[in-house]
Amino acid sequence: MGKKFCALLNKDLRMMISGKYFFMAAGFLVLYTLYVNLGYVRFMKEDPYHVYLYDPQGLEEDVASEIIRVSSKEELEDALQSDGGSAGVDLSSGKVQVILYEGTPKSDQYRAAYALSRLQSSHEYRAEVVGDHTLEQKARREITCELLFFEISAVGFLGIAAILFKEKNMGVIRVHGILPLPKGLFLFSKMIIFLLADLAFAVLLTLFNTGWAQGLRVLPGVLIQTIFLSLVMALVGIGCSLLLKDFRQFTLAYLVIAIFVATPVFLTANTPVKLEGIAYHPFYPIYMGLKNAYFGNWAADPLYFAGVTCGIVVLFAGVWLAFCKEMAKEG
Amino acid sequence: MIKVKNLTYSYHTGGKKHPGSRPDKGGRQVLQGLDFAVGDGEIFGFLGPNGSGKSTTQKILTGILKGYGGKISFWGQDISVMQKKEFLQKIGVLFEFPYLYANLSAADNLNYFASFYPKGQLRDVGELLDQLEFKKDFLKKPVSSYSKGMRQRVSMARALLSSPKVLFLDEPTSGLDPSGAVLFRRIIEEERRKGTTVFLTTHNMLDADLLCDRVAFLADGQIVAMDTPQSLKEQNNSGDRAPTLEDMFIHYTGRGLS
């Protein structure tokens, strides 16, 4: 049994190599790492809204260093016009007037409150950092979680399907129907090889982007969530490649799957938008489990484990049926 | 010895059927009570037009399709109670198309498929490919660079690799040039001499005529004639000219060659 499984693993590994799977994964790993370290973290370090102050009577002497003083009302208007996200404070009438170019109600309130807080230098507007959970570390964990989820559920999934369609089109799946081989091994081998690739990707992505010390601390939880997501996506990928006619058909299905999987989950988890019934979305608990794992809050909820395990078993059964059907197809 | 008794099969429902019974609503009964036996070391030709049930029969005999009606036994043992692993170790199958891993070489393909059989029953890959006159300089090149004939040779090597007791061949000479076809026929005859039973499915009447000890003509899921090619031809000799197996095909199946 071990020898047969090793032969299957070896063959699947070679299929992945010839399908440039690892090349693609390495490329995305570099791309994500560059994006996080050279792009995303820097965006997060950007100064908050600029605050322009027009105070011809010198009513506010002790303002915070972030305040930019302007000498005329025209200059204030020009500044606000050219710097749309900024806030202006006009003290020319003797009263505090906050001037904004309208955005969204929430952000307008934030900008106004921030502008007013800057009128006094003693007011601290930054939240206190507890332990090593800095703003940068928070940003790194959030974006690493999103990128890992996106990689496994969208990019890697596409790679899996491409390889499996190649194998299907070669017709070799049918040959396995007459080999003295427990048929489940054929599916297990694929699940294991894609799982190992995803785990390696998760380890490297986490360590490169959250730092070694922080990364190692959250890795156990992250890897457990990665196992769930990887197995689910591998089974969905195998199922699609067995049920759909060709890769062209798959690309259409992929759009639906990717939009269905990614959009509502990202929208609910990362924005104030709360979609009704999102708790029943099959990928939402996995995404939140992954996110919680990145923040070290991962708790072993037996119900969650049971639910995901059941889902994987059901998917495996479906894929098994599709696999048997494919083996029996016309030559 | 292969014995098939009252074999029925219906697509869509896949349920058991009895000869003459109607298929379920929406189902299509493709086999309607086949009865035949193939002796050890015999080359048995299974001939018929497209859609007559040849492939379905072969799939049932190789254990790929379940849900059939009737009885099938190999070497006196019912196929449904046989250990599947042991059964599959004893058969070799050549599919109509050369299904191989295109990214792997011939040697890698054969070594991969060999890894599922016990070492003791395996033939030497190099010797097999030599026997099939495979060009050695292609041995390590990926299958994607092979011609159809070369792929067919590798597929035949895969079928013979495990020294099978029963060899199922589906259009073995398809895609081969005449010298390749002669070579394949010679190899099939050598297998028969070794005692291997050969179940040959083909549209190539020359192959059937030259190779088969007996042939069965299948039409609409029923065996309409079964005998040696010679006897069938003699039975239908009207005197104008000596009939060929192609004439018999048209005569028994009621259709031209597809």
Coordinates of C-alpha atoms in Angstrom, one line a residue:
Chain A
M1 CA 0.0 0.0 0.0
G2 CA 2.8 2.4 1.0
K3 CA 4.7 1.7 -2.3
K4 CA 1.5 2.4 -4.3
F5 CA 0.8 5.6 -2.4
C6 CA 4.4 6.8 -2.9
A7 CA 4.1 6.1 -6.7
L8 CA 0.9 8.2 -6.8
L9 CA 2.5 11.0 -4.8
N10 CA 5.5 11.0 -7.1
K11 CA 3.4 11.1 -10.2
D12 CA 1.2 13.9 -8.8
L13 CA 4.4 15.8 -7.8
R14 CA 5.7 15.5 -11.3
M15 CA 2.3 16.6 -12.7
M16 CA 2.5 19.7 -10.5
I17 CA 6.1 20.4 -11.6
S18 CA 5.3 20.1 -15.3
G19 CA 2.2 22.2 -14.7
K20 CA 4.4 24.9 -13.3
Y21 CA 2.4 24.8 -10.1
F22 CA 5.4 25.4 -7.8
F23 CA 6.7 28.1 -10.1
M24 CA 3.4 29.9 -9.9
A25 CA 3.2 29.5 -6.1
A26 CA 6.7 30.8 -5.7
G27 CA 5.9 33.7 -7.9
F28 CA 2.8 34.6 -5.9
L29 CA 4.7 34.2 -2.7
V30 CA 7.3 36.8 -3.8
L31 CA 4.6 39.1 -5.2
Y32 CA 2.6 39.0 -1.9
T33 CA 5.7 39.5 0.2
L34 CA 6.8 42.5 -1.8
Y35 CA 3.3 43.9 -1.7
V36 CA 3.0 43.5 2.0
N37 CA 6.5 44.8 2.9
L38 CA 7.0 47.5 0.3
G39 CA 3.4 48.5 -0.3
Y40 CA 0.7 47.7 2.2
V41 CA 2.6 48.3 5.4
R42 CA 3.8 51.7 4.0
F43 CA 0.2 52.7 3.1
M44 CA -0.8 51.9 6.6
K45 CA 2.0 54.2 7.9
E46 CA 0.6 57.2 6.0
D47 CA -0.3 60.2 8.0
P48 CA -3.9 60.5 8.9
Y49 CA -6.0 63.2 7.4
H50 CA -4.2 66.5 6.9
V51 CA -5.8 69.3 8.9
Y52 CA -5.6 72.9 7.6
L53 CA -6.1 75.7 10.1
Y54 CA -7.1 79.3 9.2
D55 CA -6.8 81.3 12.4
P56 CA -6.3 85.0 11.5
Q57 CA -6.9 86.2 15.0
G58 CA -4.5 83.7 16.6
L59 CA -7.1 82.1 18.9
E60 CA -5.4 78.7 18.9
E61 CA -1.7 79.0 20.0
D62 CA -1.0 75.6 21.3
V63 CA -2.1 73.3 18.4
A64 CA -0.7 69.9 17.6
S65 CA 2.3 69.6 15.3
E66 CA 0.2 67.9 12.6
I67 CA -1.8 71.1 12.0
I68 CA -0.9 73.0 8.8
R69 CA -1.6 76.7 9.1
V70 CA -2.9 78.7 6.1
S71 CA -2.9 82.5 5.8
S72 CA -6.1 83.2 3.9
K73 CA -9.5 81.7 3.4
E74 CA -8.7 81.2 -0.3
E75 CA -5.6 79.3 0.6
L76 CA -7.7 77.1 2.9
E77 CA -10.2 76.4 0.1
D78 CA -7.4 75.6 -2.3
A79 CA -5.8 73.2 0.1
L80 CA -9.1 71.4 0.7
Q81 CA -9.8 71.2 -2.9
S82 CA -6.4 69.8 -3.8
D83 CA -6.3 67.4 -0.8
G84 CA -9.7 65.9 -0.9
G85 CA -9.4 63.7 2.2
S86 CA -8.3 66.5 4.4
A87 CA -10.2 68.6 6.9
G88 CA -10.2 72.4 7.4
V89 CA -10.8 74.4 10.5
D90 CA -11.9 78.0 10.0
L91 CA -11.6 80.2 13.1
S92 CA -12.0 83.5 11.2
S93 CA -15.5 84.1 12.7
G94 CA -14.2 83.4 16.2
K95 CA -16.1 80.1 16.3
V96 CA -14.7 76.7 15.3
Q97 CA -16.0 75.7 11.8
V98 CA -14.9 72.4 10.4
I99 CA -14.9 72.3 6.5
L100 CA -14.9 69.1 4.7
Y101 CA -15.4 67.9 1.2
E102 CA -18.2 65.4 1.7
G103 CA -17.3 61.7 1.8
T104 CA -19.2 59.1 3.6
P105 CA -21.1 60.0 6.8
K106 CA -18.8 57.8 9.0
S107 CA -15.5 59.0 7.6
D108 CA -16.7 62.6 7.7
Q109 CA -17.4 62.2 11.4
Y110 CA -13.9 60.7 11.9
R111 CA -12.3 63.5 10.0
A112 CA -14.1 66.2 11.9
A113 CA -13.4 64.6 15.3
Y114 CA -9.7 64.1 14.3
A115 CA -9.4 67.8 13.1
L116 CA -10.9 69.1 16.4
S117 CA -8.6 66.8 18.5
R118 CA -5.6 68.4 16.8
L119 CA -6.4 71.9 17.9
Q120 CA -4.9 71.0 21.3
S121 CA -1.4 69.6 21.3
S122 CA -1.9 67.7 24.6
H123 CA -4.7 65.5 23.1
E124 CA -3.3 62.1 22.1
Y125 CA -5.3 60.7 19.2
R126 CA -3.4 57.4 18.8
A127 CA -4.7 54.3 20.6
E128 CA -2.4 52.8 23.2
V129 CA -0.4 49.8 22.0
V130 CA -0.8 46.9 24.3
G131 CA 2.1 44.4 24.2
D132 CA 3.5 43.8 20.8
H133 CA 0.2 44.3 18.9
T134 CA 1.4 47.3 17.0
L135 CA -0.7 48.9 14.3
E136 CA 1.8 47.6 11.8
Q137 CA 1.7 44.1 13.2
K138 CA -2.1 44.2 13.0
A139 CA -2.0 45.3 9.4
R140 CA 0.5 42.6 8.6
R141 CA -1.6 39.9 10.1
E142 CA -4.8 41.1 8.5
I143 CA -3.3 41.3 5.0
T144 CA -1.4 38.0 5.4
C145 CA -4.7 36.3 6.3
E146 CA -6.5 37.8 3.4
L147 CA -3.7 36.8 0.9
L148 CA -3.5 33.3 2.2
F149 CA -7.2 32.8 1.9
F150 CA -7.2 34.3 -1.5
E151 CA -4.2 32.2 -2.6
I152 CA -5.8 28.9 -1.5
S153 CA -9.4 29.6 -2.5
A154 CA -8.7 31.4 -5.8
V155 CA -5.2 31.3 -7.2
G156 CA -4.1 27.9 -6.0
F157 CA -7.5 26.5 -6.8
L158 CA -7.1 27.6 -10.4
G159 CA -3.7 25.8 -10.4
I160 CA -5.1 22.6 -9.0
A161 CA -7.9 22.6 -11.6
A162 CA -5.5 23.2 -14.4
I163 CA -3.4 20.2 -13.5
L164 CA -6.4 18.0 -12.9
F165 CA -7.9 18.9 -16.3
K166 CA -4.6 18.0 -17.9
E167 CA -4.7 14.6 -16.3
K168 CA -8.4 14.1 -17.2
N169 CA -7.8 15.1 -20.9
M170 CA -4.9 12.6 -21.1
G171 CA -7.6 9.9 -20.3
V172 CA -5.3 8.3 -17.7
I173 CA -7.9 8.5 -14.9
R174 CA -9.7 5.7 -16.8
V175 CA -6.6 3.6 -16.7
H176 CA -6.7 3.7 -12.9
G177 CA -10.1 1.8 -13.1
I178 CA -8.3 -1.4 -14.2
L179 CA -5.3 -1.0 -11.9
P180 CA -5.1 -3.2 -8.7
L181 CA -5.2 -0.1 -6.6
P182 CA -7.6 1.1 -3.9
K183 CA -9.3 3.9 -5.8
G184 CA -9.5 6.1 -2.8
L185 CA -5.6 6.4 -2.8
F186 CA -5.8 8.2 -6.1
L187 CA -7.9 10.9 -4.5
F188 CA -6.0 10.9 -1.2
S189 CA -2.7 11.4 -3.0
K190 CA -3.9 14.5 -4.7
M191 CA -5.4 15.9 -1.5
I192 CA -2.1 15.2 0.4
I193 CA 0.2 16.8 -2.2
F194 CA -1.9 19.9 -2.6
L195 CA -2.3 20.1 1.2
L196 CA 1.5 19.9 1.7
A197 CA 2.0 22.6 -1.0
D198 CA -0.5 24.8 0.7
L199 CA 1.0 24.3 4.2
A200 CA 4.4 25.1 2.9
F201 CA 3.0 28.3 1.3
A202 CA 1.2 29.2 4.5
V203 CA 4.4 28.8 6.6
L204 CA 6.5 30.9 4.3
L205 CA 3.9 33.6 3.7
T206 CA 3.2 33.9 7.5
L207 CA 6.9 34.0 8.4
F208 CA 7.9 36.4 5.7
N209 CA 5.1 38.9 6.4
T210 CA 4.4 38.8 10.1
G211 CA 7.9 38.2 11.2
W212 CA 9.5 35.1 12.5
A213 CA 8.8 35.6 16.2
Q214 CA 5.2 36.6 15.7
G215 CA 4.7 34.1 12.9
L216 CA 5.9 31.1 14.8
R217 CA 3.5 31.9 17.6
V218 CA 0.4 31.9 15.5
L219 CA 1.5 29.2 13.0
P220 CA -0.1 26.2 14.7
G221 CA -3.6 27.7 14.6
V222 CA -3.0 29.1 11.1
L223 CA -1.9 25.7 9.8
I224 CA -4.9 23.9 11.2
Q225 CA -7.2 26.4 9.4
T226 CA -5.1 26.0 6.3
I227 CA -5.6 22.2 6.4
F228 CA -9.4 22.7 6.4
L229 CA -9.4 25.3 3.6
S230 CA -6.9 23.4 1.5
L231 CA -8.8 20.1 1.7
V232 CA -12.1 21.7 0.9
M233 CA -10.6 23.6 -2.1
A234 CA -8.7 20.5 -3.3
L235 CA -11.9 18.4 -3.3
V236 CA -13.9 21.2 -5.0
G237 CA -11.1 21.4 -7.6
I238 CA -11.0 17.6 -8.2
G239 CA -14.8 17.6 -8.3
C240 CA -15.0 20.4 -10.9
S241 CA -12.4 18.8 -13.1
L242 CA -14.2 15.5 -13.0
L243 CA -17.7 16.9 -13.6
L244 CA -17.0 19.7 -16.0
K245 CA -16.2 19.0 -19.6
D246 CA -13.1 21.0 -20.1
F247 CA -11.0 23.8 -18.7
R248 CA -13.0 26.4 -20.6
Q249 CA -16.2 25.4 -18.9
F250 CA -14.3 25.4 -15.6
T251 CA -13.2 29.0 -16.0
L252 CA -16.9 30.0 -16.1
A253 CA -17.6 27.9 -13.0
Y254 CA -14.5 29.4 -11.4
L255 CA -15.8 32.9 -11.7
V256 CA -19.0 31.9 -10.0
I257 CA -17.1 29.9 -7.3
A258 CA -14.5 32.7 -6.7
I259 CA -17.1 35.4 -6.5
F260 CA -19.3 33.3 -4.3
V261 CA -16.4 32.3 -2.0
A262 CA -14.4 35.5 -1.9
T263 CA -16.7 38.5 -2.3
P264 CA -19.3 38.0 0.5
V265 CA -16.7 36.7 2.9
F266 CA -14.2 39.6 2.4
L267 CA -17.0 42.1 2.3
T268 CA -18.4 41.0 5.7
A269 CA -15.1 40.3 7.4
N270 CA -13.3 43.5 6.4
T271 CA -15.9 46.2 5.9
P272 CA -18.8 47.5 8.0
V273 CA -21.2 45.7 5.5
K274 CA -22.9 42.8 7.3
L275 CA -24.6 40.5 4.9
E276 CA -27.6 38.7 6.3
G277 CA -27.1 34.9 6.7
I278 CA -23.3 35.2 6.2
A279 CA -22.9 32.9 9.2
Y280 CA -24.3 30.1 7.0
H281 CA -21.8 30.8 4.1
P282 CA -19.6 27.6 4.1
F283 CA -16.4 29.7 3.8
Y284 CA -17.1 32.4 6.3
P285 CA -16.4 30.3 9.4
I286 CA -13.2 29.1 7.8
Y287 CA -12.1 32.6 7.0
M288 CA -12.9 33.8 10.4
G289 CA -11.2 30.8 11.9
L290 CA -8.1 31.7 9.9
K291 CA -8.3 35.4 10.9
N292 CA -8.7 34.6 14.5
A293 CA -5.7 32.2 14.3
Y294 CA -3.6 35.1 12.9
F295 CA -4.5 37.1 16.0
G296 CA -3.8 34.2 18.4
N297 CA -7.5 33.9 19.3
W298 CA -8.1 30.6 17.8
A299 CA -10.2 28.5 20.0
A300 CA -11.0 24.8 19.4
D301 CA -14.8 24.9 19.0
P302 CA -16.0 21.3 18.6
L303 CA -19.0 22.3 16.6
Y304 CA -16.8 24.1 14.1
F305 CA -14.5 21.1 13.8
A306 CA -17.4 18.7 13.4
G307 CA -19.0 21.0 10.8
V308 CA -15.9 21.3 8.7
T309 CA -15.0 17.6 9.0
C310 CA -18.6 16.7 7.9
G311 CA -18.3 19.1 5.0
I312 CA -15.0 17.4 3.9
V313 CA -16.5 13.9 4.2
V314 CA -19.5 14.9 2.1
L315 CA -17.3 16.5 -0.5
F316 CA -15.1 13.5 -0.6
A317 CA -18.1 11.2 -1.1
G318 CA -19.3 13.4 -4.0
V319 CA -15.9 13.5 -5.6
W320 CA -15.6 9.7 -5.2
L321 CA -18.9 9.2 -7.1
A322 CA -17.7 11.6 -9.9
F323 CA -14.4 9.7 -10.0
C324 CA -16.1 6.3 -10.4
K325 CA -18.2 7.9 -13.2
E326 CA -15.2 9.2 -15.0
M327 CA -13.4 5.8 -14.8
A328 CA -16.4 4.2 -16.5
K329 CA -16.7 6.7 -19.3
E330 CA -16.5 5.7 -22.9
G331 CA -13.0 5.3 -24.3
Chain B
M1 CA -11.9 -19.6 -18.8
I2 CA -14.4 -16.7 -19.0
K3 CA -18.1 -17.6 -18.8
V4 CA -20.8 -15.1 -19.4
K5 CA -24.4 -16.1 -18.8
N6 CA -27.5 -14.0 -19.5
L7 CA -25.6 -10.7 -19.3
T8 CA -27.8 -7.6 -19.3
Y9 CA -27.1 -4.0 -18.7
S10 CA -29.2 -0.9 -18.9
Y11 CA -27.7 2.6 -18.9
H12 CA -29.3 5.4 -16.9
T13 CA -30.8 3.1 -14.3
G14 CA -27.8 0.7 -14.2
G15 CA -30.3 -1.8 -12.7
K16 CA -30.4 -5.5 -13.2
K17 CA -32.4 -6.5 -16.2
H18 CA -33.6 -9.8 -17.6
P19 CA -33.4 -10.7 -21.2
G20 CA -36.3 -9.3 -23.1
S21 CA -37.5 -7.1 -20.3
R22 CA -38.1 -3.5 -21.1
P23 CA -35.6 -0.9 -19.8
D24 CA -36.9 1.6 -17.2
K25 CA -38.4 4.8 -18.3
G26 CA -35.6 6.9 -19.7
G27 CA -33.1 4.0 -19.6
R28 CA -31.5 2.3 -22.5
Q29 CA -30.9 -1.4 -22.4
V30 CA -27.6 -2.0 -24.2
L31 CA -27.1 -5.7 -23.4
Q32 CA -29.9 -8.1 -23.7
G33 CA -28.9 -11.4 -22.4
L34 CA -25.4 -12.3 -23.7
D35 CA -24.2 -15.9 -23.4
F36 CA -20.7 -16.9 -24.4
A37 CA -17.6 -18.6 -23.1
V38 CA -13.9 -18.0 -23.9
G39 CA -11.5 -20.8 -23.3
D40 CA -8.0 -20.4 -21.8
G41 CA -5.5 -19.4 -24.5
E42 CA -8.2 -18.5 -26.9
I43 CA -8.4 -15.3 -29.0
F44 CA -12.0 -14.3 -29.0
G45 CA -13.2 -11.6 -31.3
F46 CA -16.0 -9.4 -30.1
L47 CA -17.3 -7.6 -33.2
G48 CA -20.1 -5.2 -33.9
P49 CA -21.0 -1.7 -35.0
N50 CA -20.7 1.4 -32.8
G51 CA -23.2 1.4 -30.0
S52 CA -23.8 -2.4 -30.2
G53 CA -22.6 -2.9 -26.6
K54 CA -19.0 -4.0 -27.1
S55 CA -17.4 -1.4 -24.9
T56 CA -20.0 -1.9 -22.2
T57 CA -19.4 -5.7 -22.2
Q58 CA -15.6 -5.1 -21.9
K59 CA -16.2 -2.6 -19.1
I60 CA -18.3 -5.1 -17.2
L61 CA -15.8 -7.9 -17.8
T62 CA -12.9 -5.7 -16.5
G63 CA -14.9 -4.7 -13.4
I64 CA -15.3 -1.1 -14.3
L65 CA -19.1 -1.2 -14.6
K66 CA -21.3 -2.6 -11.9
G67 CA -25.0 -3.1 -11.8
Y68 CA -25.3 -5.7 -14.5
G69 CA -27.6 -8.6 -14.6
G70 CA -26.6 -12.2 -15.2
K71 CA -23.5 -14.1 -14.2
I72 CA -19.8 -13.7 -15.1
S73 CA -17.2 -16.1 -14.0
F74 CA -13.4 -16.1 -14.5
W75 CA -11.6 -19.4 -13.9
G76 CA -14.8 -20.9 -12.4
Q77 CA -15.2 -18.1 -9.9
D78 CA -18.0 -15.6 -9.9
I79 CA -16.6 -12.1 -10.6
S80 CA -18.9 -10.5 -8.0
V81 CA -17.3 -12.6 -5.2
M82 CA -13.7 -12.4 -6.4
Q83 CA -11.2 -10.2 -4.6
K84 CA -11.1 -7.2 -6.9
K85 CA -7.4 -6.6 -6.3
E86 CA -6.4 -10.2 -7.2
F87 CA -8.7 -10.1 -10.3
L88 CA -7.2 -6.8 -11.6
Q89 CA -3.7 -8.3 -11.1
K90 CA -4.6 -11.0 -13.6
I91 CA -5.9 -8.8 -16.4
G92 CA -4.3 -6.5 -18.9
V93 CA -6.3 -3.9 -20.8
L94 CA -5.4 -2.0 -24.0
F95 CA -7.8 0.9 -24.4
E96 CA -8.9 2.2 -27.8
F97 CA -6.9 5.3 -27.2
P98 CA -3.4 5.3 -25.8
Y99 CA -4.0 6.8 -22.4
L100 CA -0.6 7.8 -21.0
Y101 CA 0.9 10.6 -19.0
A102 CA 2.0 13.0 -21.7
N103 CA 4.5 14.8 -19.5
L104 CA 6.3 11.6 -18.5
S105 CA 8.6 9.4 -20.7
A106 CA 7.7 5.9 -21.8
A107 CA 9.9 4.4 -19.1
D108 CA 8.4 6.6 -16.4
N109 CA 4.9 5.8 -17.5
L110 CA 5.6 2.1 -17.5
N111 CA 7.5 2.2 -14.2
Y112 CA 4.6 4.1 -12.7
F113 CA 1.9 1.6 -13.8
A114 CA 4.2 -1.2 -12.8
S115 CA 4.3 0.0 -9.2
F116 CA 0.8 -1.2 -8.6
Y117 CA 1.5 -4.9 -9.4
P118 CA 3.5 -7.5 -7.4
K119 CA 7.1 -7.5 -8.5
G120 CA 7.1 -11.2 -9.1
Q121 CA 4.7 -11.0 -12.0
L122 CA 6.2 -8.0 -13.8
R123 CA 8.0 -8.2 -17.1
D124 CA 11.1 -6.2 -17.8
V125 CA 10.1 -2.8 -19.2
G126 CA 13.2 -2.6 -21.5
E127 CA 12.6 -6.1 -23.0
L128 CA 8.9 -5.3 -23.5
L129 CA 9.7 -2.1 -25.4
D130 CA 12.3 -4.0 -27.4
Q131 CA 9.8 -6.6 -28.3
L132 CA 7.4 -3.8 -29.4
E133 CA 10.2 -2.3 -31.5
F134 CA 10.0 1.0 -29.6
K135 CA 12.6 3.5 -30.7
K136 CA 15.2 3.6 -27.9
D137 CA 16.1 7.3 -28.4
F138 CA 12.6 8.2 -27.4
L139 CA 12.7 6.2 -24.2
K140 CA 13.4 9.2 -21.9
K141 CA 11.5 11.8 -24.0
P142 CA 8.0 12.8 -22.9
V143 CA 5.1 10.9 -24.4
S144 CA 3.8 14.2 -25.8
S145 CA 6.6 14.1 -28.4
Y146 CA 5.6 10.6 -29.6
S147 CA 3.6 9.6 -32.7
K148 CA 0.3 7.7 -32.3
G149 CA 2.0 4.5 -33.2
M150 CA 4.7 4.9 -30.6
R151 CA 2.0 5.8 -28.0
Q152 CA 0.1 2.7 -29.0
R153 CA 3.3 0.6 -28.4
V154 CA 3.7 2.1 -24.9
S155 CA 0.1 1.3 -24.2
M156 CA 0.5 -2.2 -25.4
A157 CA 3.5 -2.5 -23.2
R158 CA 1.4 -1.3 -20.2
A159 CA -1.2 -3.9 -20.9
L160 CA 1.4 -6.7 -21.1
L161 CA 3.5 -5.4 -18.2
S162 CA 1.9 -7.5 -15.5
S163 CA 1.9 -10.8 -17.5
P164 CA -1.9 -11.0 -17.5
K165 CA -3.8 -14.2 -17.8
V166 CA -6.6 -12.4 -19.7
L167 CA -5.8 -9.6 -22.2
F168 CA -8.6 -7.2 -23.2
L169 CA -7.6 -5.4 -26.4
D170 CA -9.7 -2.6 -27.9
E171 CA -8.7 -1.8 -31.5
P172 CA -5.1 -2.8 -30.9
T173 CA -3.8 -1.9 -34.4
S174 CA -5.5 1.4 -34.6
G175 CA -3.0 4.2 -35.5
L176 CA -0.3 1.7 -36.5
D177 CA 1.3 1.5 -39.9
P178 CA 1.0 -1.9 -41.7
S179 CA 4.4 -3.2 -40.3
G180 CA 3.3 -2.1 -36.8
A181 CA 0.0 -3.9 -37.3
V182 CA 1.8 -7.1 -38.3
L183 CA 4.1 -6.7 -35.3
F184 CA 1.1 -6.3 -32.9
R185 CA -0.6 -9.4 -34.4
R186 CA 2.6 -11.4 -33.9
I187 CA 2.8 -10.3 -30.3
I188 CA -0.9 -11.2 -29.7
E189 CA -0.3 -14.6 -31.1
E190 CA 2.8 -15.0 -28.9
E191 CA 0.6 -14.2 -25.9
R192 CA -1.9 -16.8 -27.0
R193 CA 0.9 -19.4 -27.2
K194 CA 1.9 -18.6 -23.7
G195 CA -1.7 -19.5 -22.6
T196 CA -3.0 -15.9 -22.3
T197 CA -6.7 -15.5 -23.1
V198 CA -7.3 -12.6 -25.5
F199 CA -10.6 -10.8 -25.7
L200 CA -10.4 -8.7 -28.8
T201 CA -12.8 -5.8 -29.6
T202 CA -12.2 -4.4 -33.1
H203 CA -13.7 -3.0 -36.2
N204 CA -10.7 -4.2 -38.1
M205 CA -12.0 -7.4 -39.8
L206 CA -8.5 -8.3 -41.1
D207 CA -7.2 -8.4 -37.5
A208 CA -10.2 -10.5 -36.4
D209 CA -9.9 -12.9 -39.4
L210 CA -6.2 -13.4 -38.9
L211 CA -6.1 -13.6 -35.1
C212 CA -9.3 -14.9 -33.7
D213 CA -10.1 -18.6 -33.0
R214 CA -13.7 -17.6 -32.7
V215 CA -15.7 -14.4 -33.2
A216 CA -19.0 -13.2 -31.9
F217 CA -21.1 -10.6 -33.8
L218 CA -23.0 -8.3 -31.6
A219 CA -26.0 -6.2 -32.8
D220 CA -28.3 -4.1 -30.6
G221 CA -27.0 -5.8 -27.4
Q222 CA -27.5 -9.4 -28.6
I223 CA -25.1 -11.9 -30.0
V224 CA -26.4 -12.7 -33.5
A225 CA -23.7 -15.1 -34.6
M226 CA -20.7 -16.8 -32.9
D227 CA -18.3 -19.3 -34.5
T228 CA -14.9 -19.6 -36.0
P229 CA -14.3 -17.0 -38.8
Q230 CA -13.9 -19.9 -41.3
S231 CA -17.2 -21.6 -40.3
L232 CA -19.1 -18.3 -40.5
K233 CA -17.8 -17.7 -44.0
E234 CA -18.6 -21.2 -45.1
Q235 CA -22.1 -21.0 -43.8
N236 CA -22.7 -17.9 -45.9
N237 CA -20.9 -18.9 -49.0
S238 CA -23.4 -18.2 -51.8
G239 CA -21.0 -19.3 -54.5
D240 CA -20.4 -16.0 -56.4
R241 CA -17.2 -15.3 -54.5
A242 CA -15.6 -16.4 -51.2
P243 CA -17.1 -14.2 -48.5
T244 CA -14.9 -12.2 -46.2
L245 CA -15.4 -11.4 -42.6
E246 CA -16.4 -7.9 -43.6
D247 CA -19.3 -9.5 -45.6
M248 CA -20.2 -11.4 -42.5
F249 CA -20.1 -8.2 -40.4
I250 CA -22.6 -6.6 -42.8
H251 CA -24.7 -9.7 -43.1
Y252 CA -25.0 -10.3 -39.3
T253 CA -25.2 -6.7 -38.0
G254 CA -27.2 -5.4 -40.8
R255 CA -24.9 -2.3 -41.1
G256 CA -21.9 -1.2 -43.1
L257 CA -18.5 -1.0 -41.5
S258 CA -18.2 2.1 -39.3

